[in-house]
Coordinates of C-alpha atoms in Angstrom, one line a residue:
Chain A
X222 CA 0.0 -0.1 0.2
X223 CA 1.0 3.5 -0.6
X224 CA 0.5 6.7 0.8
X225 CA 1.2 10.6 0.0
X226 CA 3.2 13.2 2.0
X227 CA 1.8 16.4 2.0
X228 CA 4.3 19.1 1.2
X229 CA 3.4 22.6 3.2
X230 CA 4.3 26.1 2.9
X231 CA 8.5 26.0 3.1
X232 CA 9.0 22.7 3.2
X233 CA 10.7 19.8 1.8
X234 CA 10.4 16.3 1.4
X235 CA 12.2 13.0 -0.5
X236 CA 10.6 9.9 -0.7
X237 CA 11.9 6.8 -2.8
X238 CA 9.6 4.1 -4.5
X239 CA 10.2 1.3 -1.7
X240 CA 8.4 3.6 0.7
X241 CA 5.0 3.7 2.1
X242 CA 4.5 7.3 0.8
X243 CA 5.8 6.7 -2.5
X244 CA 4.4 10.2 -4.0
X245 CA 4.5 13.8 -2.5
X246 CA 2.3 16.4 -2.6
X247 CA 0.7 20.0 -2.5
X248 CA -2.4 21.4 -1.7
X249 CA -3.9 24.9 -2.8
X250 CA -0.8 26.2 -4.3
X251 CA -1.1 29.9 -5.3
X252 CA 2.2 32.4 -5.8
X253 CA 4.6 29.8 -4.1
X254 CA 6.1 26.9 -6.7
X255 CA 6.0 23.1 -5.9
X256 CA 10.0 21.9 -7.2
X257 CA 10.1 18.5 -8.2
X258 CA 13.3 17.0 -8.5
X259 CA 13.3 13.3 -10.1
X260 CA 15.6 10.4 -10.4
X261 CA 14.7 7.9 -12.8
X262 CA 17.1 4.7 -12.6
X263 CA 17.0 4.7 -8.4
X264 CA 13.3 6.4 -8.3
X265 CA 14.0 8.8 -5.9
X266 CA 11.8 12.0 -6.1
X267 CA 12.0 15.3 -3.5
X268 CA 9.6 18.1 -3.6
X269 CA 10.2 21.7 -2.5
X270 CA 7.3 24.2 -1.7
X271 CA 9.7 27.7 -2.4
X272 CA 7.7 30.8 -1.4
X273 CA 10.0 33.6 -2.4
X274 CA 13.0 34.4 -4.6
X275 CA 15.0 35.1 -1.5
X276 CA 15.6 35.6 1.7
X277 CA 14.5 39.1 2.8
X278 CA 18.1 41.5 3.4
X279 CA 19.4 40.8 6.6
X280 CA 17.4 38.2 7.9
X281 CA 18.6 34.7 9.3
X282 CA 18.3 32.0 6.7
X283 CA 15.9 29.6 8.5
X284 CA 14.0 27.1 5.9
X285 CA 15.7 27.1 3.0
X286 CA 13.4 25.2 1.1
X287 CA 11.2 28.7 1.7
X288 CA 13.5 30.2 -1.0
X289 CA 14.1 29.5 -4.4
X290 CA 17.9 30.6 -4.4
X291 CA 18.6 28.1 -1.6
X292 CA 15.8 25.5 -2.6
X293 CA 17.4 23.6 -5.3
X294 CA 20.6 23.2 -3.4
X295 CA 19.2 21.3 -0.6
X296 CA 16.9 19.5 -2.6
X297 CA 19.7 18.0 -4.6
X298 CA 22.1 16.8 -1.6
X299 CA 18.9 15.4 -0.2
X300 CA 18.7 13.4 -3.3
X301 CA 22.0 12.4 -3.2
X302 CA 22.0 11.2 0.7
X303 CA 18.9 9.3 -0.7
X304 CA 21.1 7.4 -3.4
X305 CA 19.9 9.5 -6.4
X306 CA 22.9 10.1 -8.8
X307 CA 22.9 13.4 -9.9
X308 CA 23.8 13.8 -13.3
X309 CA 20.4 11.9 -14.0
X310 CA 18.1 14.3 -12.0
X311 CA 15.4 16.5 -13.8
X312 CA 13.0 19.3 -12.5
X313 CA 9.1 19.5 -12.9
X314 CA 7.7 22.9 -11.6
X315 CA 4.0 24.1 -10.7
X316 CA 2.6 27.5 -9.5
X317 CA 3.8 31.0 -10.1
X318 CA 0.2 31.9 -10.3
X319 CA -1.1 35.3 -9.5
X320 CA -5.5 35.1 -8.6
X321 CA -6.0 38.6 -8.0
X322 CA -6.1 41.2 -10.6
X323 CA -3.5 43.3 -10.0
X324 CA -1.3 42.7 -13.0
X325 CA -3.3 44.3 -15.4
X326 CA -3.5 48.0 -13.5
X327 CA 0.8 47.2 -13.0
X328 CA 1.7 45.5 -16.3
X329 CA 5.2 46.4 -15.8
X330 CA 5.8 45.0 -12.7
X331 CA 6.7 41.3 -12.0
X332 CA 3.5 39.2 -9.4
X333 CA 5.5 37.2 -6.5
X334 CA 4.2 34.3 -8.9
X335 CA 6.3 35.2 -11.8
X336 CA 9.5 36.4 -10.0
X337 CA 9.1 32.9 -8.0
X338 CA 9.4 31.4 -11.6
X339 CA 12.2 33.1 -12.8
X340 CA 14.2 32.8 -10.1
X341 CA 13.4 28.6 -9.3
X342 CA 14.5 28.3 -13.5
X343 CA 17.6 30.5 -12.4
X344 CA 18.7 28.0 -9.7
X345 CA 18.1 25.2 -11.6
X346 CA 20.4 26.5 -14.7
X347 CA 23.2 27.3 -11.9
X348 CA 22.9 23.6 -10.6
X349 CA 22.8 22.1 -14.3
X350 CA 19.3 20.2 -13.4
X351 CA 17.0 20.2 -16.4
X352 CA 13.7 21.0 -16.3
X353 CA 11.4 19.0 -18.1
X354 CA 8.1 20.6 -18.0
X355 CA 5.9 23.5 -16.2
X356 CA 3.0 24.0 -15.2
X357 CA 3.1 27.2 -14.5
X358 CA 1.4 30.9 -14.3
X359 CA -2.2 32.2 -15.0
X360 CA -4.5 33.2 -12.4
X361 CA -5.5 29.5 -10.5
X362 CA -4.7 27.6 -7.6
X363 CA -3.2 24.1 -7.9
X364 CA -3.2 20.7 -6.2
X365 CA -0.6 18.3 -7.0
X366 CA 0.4 14.8 -6.5
X367 CA 4.0 13.7 -7.7
X368 CA 4.6 9.7 -8.5
X369 CA 8.2 9.5 -7.8
X370 CA 8.2 6.2 -9.1
X371 CA 7.2 7.2 -12.8
X372 CA 8.3 10.6 -12.6
X373 CA 4.8 11.8 -13.1
X374 CA 3.2 14.6 -12.0
X375 CA -0.9 15.1 -11.7
X376 CA -2.2 18.4 -11.1
X377 CA -5.8 19.6 -10.4
X378 CA -6.2 23.4 -11.5
X379 CA -9.3 25.0 -9.5
X380 CA -12.1 23.8 -10.8
X381 CA -11.6 20.4 -11.8
X382 CA -9.3 20.3 -14.7
X383 CA -6.9 17.6 -14.2
X384 CA -3.4 17.6 -16.5
X385 CA -0.4 15.4 -16.2
X386 CA 3.0 17.4 -16.4
Chain B
X190 CA 17.9 41.1 11.7
X191 CA 14.8 41.5 10.2
X192 CA 12.0 43.6 11.4
X193 CA 8.7 41.7 9.8
X194 CA 9.4 38.5 12.3
X195 CA 6.1 38.5 13.8
X196 CA 6.2 40.7 17.1
X197 CA 6.0 38.6 20.4
X198 CA 3.0 40.3 22.3
X199 CA 2.0 40.0 25.7
X200 CA -0.8 40.2 27.6
X201 CA -1.9 43.8 27.7
X202 CA -1.0 44.1 23.6
X203 CA -3.5 40.9 23.3
X204 CA -5.8 42.9 25.3
X205 CA -5.1 45.9 23.1
X206 CA -5.8 43.9 19.5
X207 CA -8.8 42.1 20.6
X208 CA -11.2 45.2 21.3
X209 CA -9.6 46.6 18.6
X210 CA -11.4 43.6 16.5
X211 CA -14.6 43.9 19.0
X212 CA -14.6 47.3 17.5
X213 CA -14.0 46.1 14.2
X214 CA -16.5 43.7 14.1
X215 CA -19.5 46.1 15.4
X216 CA -18.6 48.1 12.7
X217 CA -19.0 45.3 9.9
X218 CA -21.8 44.2 11.8
X219 CA -23.4 47.8 11.5
X220 CA -22.5 48.1 7.4
X221 CA -23.6 44.7 6.8
X222 CA -27.1 45.4 8.6
X223 CA -27.3 48.7 6.5
X224 CA -26.6 46.7 3.3
X225 CA -28.6 43.4 3.2
X226 CA -31.4 44.9 5.5
X227 CA -31.2 42.7 8.6
X228 CA -29.2 42.0 11.8
X229 CA -25.9 40.2 11.5
X230 CA -24.5 38.3 14.9
X231 CA -20.8 38.9 15.6
X232 CA -20.1 35.0 15.6
X233 CA -16.2 35.8 16.4
X234 CA -13.7 38.9 17.0
X235 CA -10.6 38.1 17.9
X236 CA -6.8 37.9 17.5
X237 CA -4.6 34.7 16.3
X238 CA -0.7 33.8 15.8
X239 CA -0.8 31.2 14.2
X240 CA 2.2 29.4 11.8
X241 CA 1.5 30.0 8.3
X242 CA 0.4 26.4 7.0
X243 CA -2.5 26.6 10.1
X244 CA -3.8 29.7 8.1
X245 CA -6.4 28.4 6.0
X246 CA -7.5 26.3 8.7
X247 CA -9.7 29.1 9.6
X248 CA -11.4 29.9 5.9
X249 CA -12.3 25.7 6.0
X250 CA -9.3 23.6 4.8
X251 CA -6.5 24.4 2.0
X252 CA -8.9 23.2 -0.6
X253 CA -11.9 24.5 0.9
X254 CA -13.8 27.0 -2.1
X255 CA -13.8 30.2 -1.0
X256 CA -15.0 33.8 -2.8
X257 CA -12.6 36.5 -1.5
X258 CA -12.1 40.1 -1.7
X259 CA -9.0 41.6 -0.7
X260 CA -7.8 45.1 -0.2
X261 CA -4.6 46.1 1.0
X262 CA -4.3 48.9 4.0
X263 CA -1.3 51.3 4.2
X264 CA -0.6 54.5 6.4
X265 CA -0.8 54.3 9.8
X266 CA -1.5 50.6 9.6
X267 CA -0.3 48.6 6.8
X268 CA -1.5 45.0 5.9
X269 CA -4.0 42.9 3.8
X270 CA -7.5 42.7 4.5
X271 CA -9.8 39.8 2.9
X272 CA -12.7 39.1 3.0
X273 CA -13.9 35.6 2.4
X274 CA -17.5 34.0 1.8
X275 CA -17.7 30.5 1.1
X276 CA -20.1 29.4 -2.2
X277 CA -23.5 29.5 -0.6
X278 CA -23.0 32.5 1.7
X279 CA -21.8 34.4 -1.7
X280 CA -24.7 33.6 -4.1
X281 CA -27.0 34.3 -1.3
X282 CA -25.1 37.9 -1.0
X283 CA -25.6 38.6 -4.2
X284 CA -29.0 36.9 -4.6
X285 CA -30.2 39.7 -1.6
X286 CA -27.7 42.8 -3.6
X287 CA -28.8 41.8 -7.0
X288 CA -31.9 40.2 -6.8
X289 CA -31.0 37.2 -9.0
X290 CA -28.3 34.7 -7.4
X291 CA -25.3 34.0 -10.2
X292 CA -25.9 30.2 -11.8
X293 CA -21.8 29.7 -11.3
X294 CA -19.6 31.9 -8.7
X295 CA -17.1 31.2 -11.5
X296 CA -19.0 32.8 -14.3
X297 CA -20.4 36.3 -12.6
X298 CA -21.6 38.9 -14.6
X299 CA -20.2 42.2 -14.2
X300 CA -23.1 43.4 -12.1
X301 CA -22.6 40.2 -9.5
X302 CA -18.9 41.0 -9.3
X303 CA -19.4 44.4 -9.0
X304 CA -21.5 43.6 -5.8
X305 CA -19.5 41.7 -4.0
X306 CA -16.1 44.1 -4.7
X307 CA -18.4 46.7 -3.4
X308 CA -19.2 44.9 -0.3
X309 CA -15.9 44.3 0.3
X310 CA -15.3 48.1 -0.3
X311 CA -17.8 49.1 2.1
X312 CA -16.8 46.3 4.8
X313 CA -12.8 47.2 4.3
X314 CA -14.3 51.0 5.0
X315 CA -16.1 49.7 8.0
X316 CA -13.1 47.5 9.7
X317 CA -11.0 50.6 9.3
X318 CA -12.9 52.9 11.0
X319 CA -11.5 50.9 14.6
X320 CA -8.5 50.7 13.2
X321 CA -8.1 54.2 12.6
X322 CA -9.5 55.6 15.8
X323 CA -7.3 57.7 18.0
X324 CA -4.3 57.6 15.3
X325 CA -3.8 60.5 13.7
X326 CA -2.5 59.4 10.3
X327 CA -4.6 58.2 8.0
X328 CA -5.6 54.6 6.6
X329 CA -5.5 54.3 2.9
X330 CA -7.9 51.4 1.4
X331 CA -6.8 50.0 -1.8
X332 CA -9.2 49.1 -4.6
X333 CA -10.6 45.9 -4.3
X334 CA -9.8 42.5 -5.8
X335 CA -11.8 39.5 -6.4
X336 CA -10.7 35.9 -6.4
X337 CA -12.5 32.8 -6.2
X338 CA -10.2 29.6 -5.8
X339 CA -9.0 27.1 -3.0
X340 CA -8.7 28.4 0.8
X341 CA -4.8 28.2 0.5
X342 CA -4.5 29.4 -3.1
X343 CA -5.9 32.6 -2.1
X344 CA -4.1 33.3 1.6
X345 CA -0.5 32.3 -0.2
X346 CA 0.4 35.4 -1.4
X347 CA -0.7 37.9 1.4
X348 CA 0.6 35.7 4.3
X349 CA 4.3 35.8 2.3
X350 CA 4.1 39.6 1.7
X351 CA 2.8 40.5 5.2
X352 CA 5.6 38.5 6.7
X353 CA 8.3 38.1 4.3
X354 CA 8.2 34.2 4.3
X355 CA 7.9 34.1 7.8
X356 CA 7.0 31.3 10.8
X357 CA 3.8 33.0 11.7
X358 CA 0.9 35.4 11.4
X359 CA -1.0 37.8 13.6
X360 CA -4.5 37.8 12.6
X361 CA -7.1 40.4 13.6
X362 CA -10.6 38.7 12.7
X363 CA -14.2 38.6 12.9
X364 CA -17.1 36.2 11.5
X365 CA -20.4 37.1 11.3
X366 CA -23.5 35.3 10.2
X367 CA -26.8 36.2 9.3
X368 CA -30.0 33.9 8.1
X369 CA -31.7 35.6 5.0
X370 CA -34.6 34.7 2.9
X371 CA -31.8 34.1 0.2
X372 CA -30.3 31.7 2.3
X373 CA -27.4 31.8 5.2
X374 CA -24.9 34.2 5.5
X375 CA -21.8 33.7 6.9
X376 CA -18.7 36.5 6.1
X377 CA -15.1 36.2 7.7
X378 CA -12.6 39.0 7.6
X379 CA -8.9 38.5 8.2
X380 CA -6.9 41.2 8.6
X381 CA -3.0 40.2 8.4
X382 CA -0.9 43.1 9.5
X383 CA 2.6 44.0 8.9
X384 CA 4.6 43.5 11.9
X385 CA 5.4 47.2 12.5
X386 CA 1.4 47.9 12.2
X387 CA 1.1 45.6 15.1
X388 CA 3.9 46.9 16.8
X389 CA 2.4 50.5 16.5
X390 CA -1.5 49.5 17.3
X391 CA 0.1 48.1 20.5
X392 CA 2.9 50.3 21.6
X393 CA 6.4 49.3 22.1
X394 CA 5.4 48.0 26.1
X395 CA 3.1 45.6 25.0
X396 CA 6.0 43.5 23.1
X397 CA 7.5 40.4 24.8
X398 CA 11.0 40.3 25.0
X399 CA 11.3 36.3 24.0
X400 CA 8.0 34.4 24.1
X401 CA 5.4 34.7 21.6
X402 CA 1.6 35.2 22.7
X403 CA 0.7 31.7 21.8
X404 CA -2.0 29.9 19.9
X405 CA -5.2 31.7 19.4
X406 CA -7.0 34.5 21.5
X407 CA -10.8 34.8 20.0

């Protein structure tokens, strides 16, 4: 029997196909990013629920999974500790939505969701992790489940639409 | 160290915030009664310090559908004010205000959406009246915006913006309810104040040196 490990705001988790919880999930994603890293041979995966591009100036760095600039590194380290080979790791990311309509009022200013997407992609590039798929942006919330065996991510957009990423 | 961390509030500070919550709830109940033409009961009026992940529970859970009207406050008190209404109550409110319930809350007509936005605007003004009392500087209220989505998705951006990705948020809340001919009506107002504004509301003497204020304090 397999279960799902829920990854809340600012947290990260790693699971492999032999675990009781062989899938990782996020509920009610808005401007945050759910970053899923997967290693297909060892069948291990990790999810970070990223809240912001980087920590505020002069803030003590706690919970590095909260920030795009630190989440990718700690997730890669955790996958390696679980037996993953770093050169086989790929990424999928979801989220970065903008639910309230301010974008139309200030089109030149990036939303928090857009900044999170940009910063996460930059951090993945810096660590040479290829991005296989994305389901990002838009104006609707998402819930998702990532299967660490297959690497498939199923996204349910608010309103019921299901997408396989 | 960032000064946006949730402030640590002593008993006196909690008492001040509870008084603000009660006064705001009274103003909001009065405004709603005038708007809808019947009395509203104040079900809750209080203050809470909660971990961010626990806040969607206040709106019924992470994936619970919610109609939310957001206004941002600037001036002597800064923060985000959310008016959250569950779909049956939102339909009932729209019916009460424009005479016809929406076929679906995901496809509101411009008139129906405008009625909800105007409700948010009026209630934000009523809520802020109590906040602005005894303050020299005005509180400015932004143009309201609406979203209908999962509770956690709606709360994510305001919580992150007001806490700068911190651990916990101070919430000043009220819940009001009434029965109307169009069905039950329950409205939940939640102010997520910026930490500096909490400090201004309670004054420096009511900040604790080390301990938080605990889980909840309705």
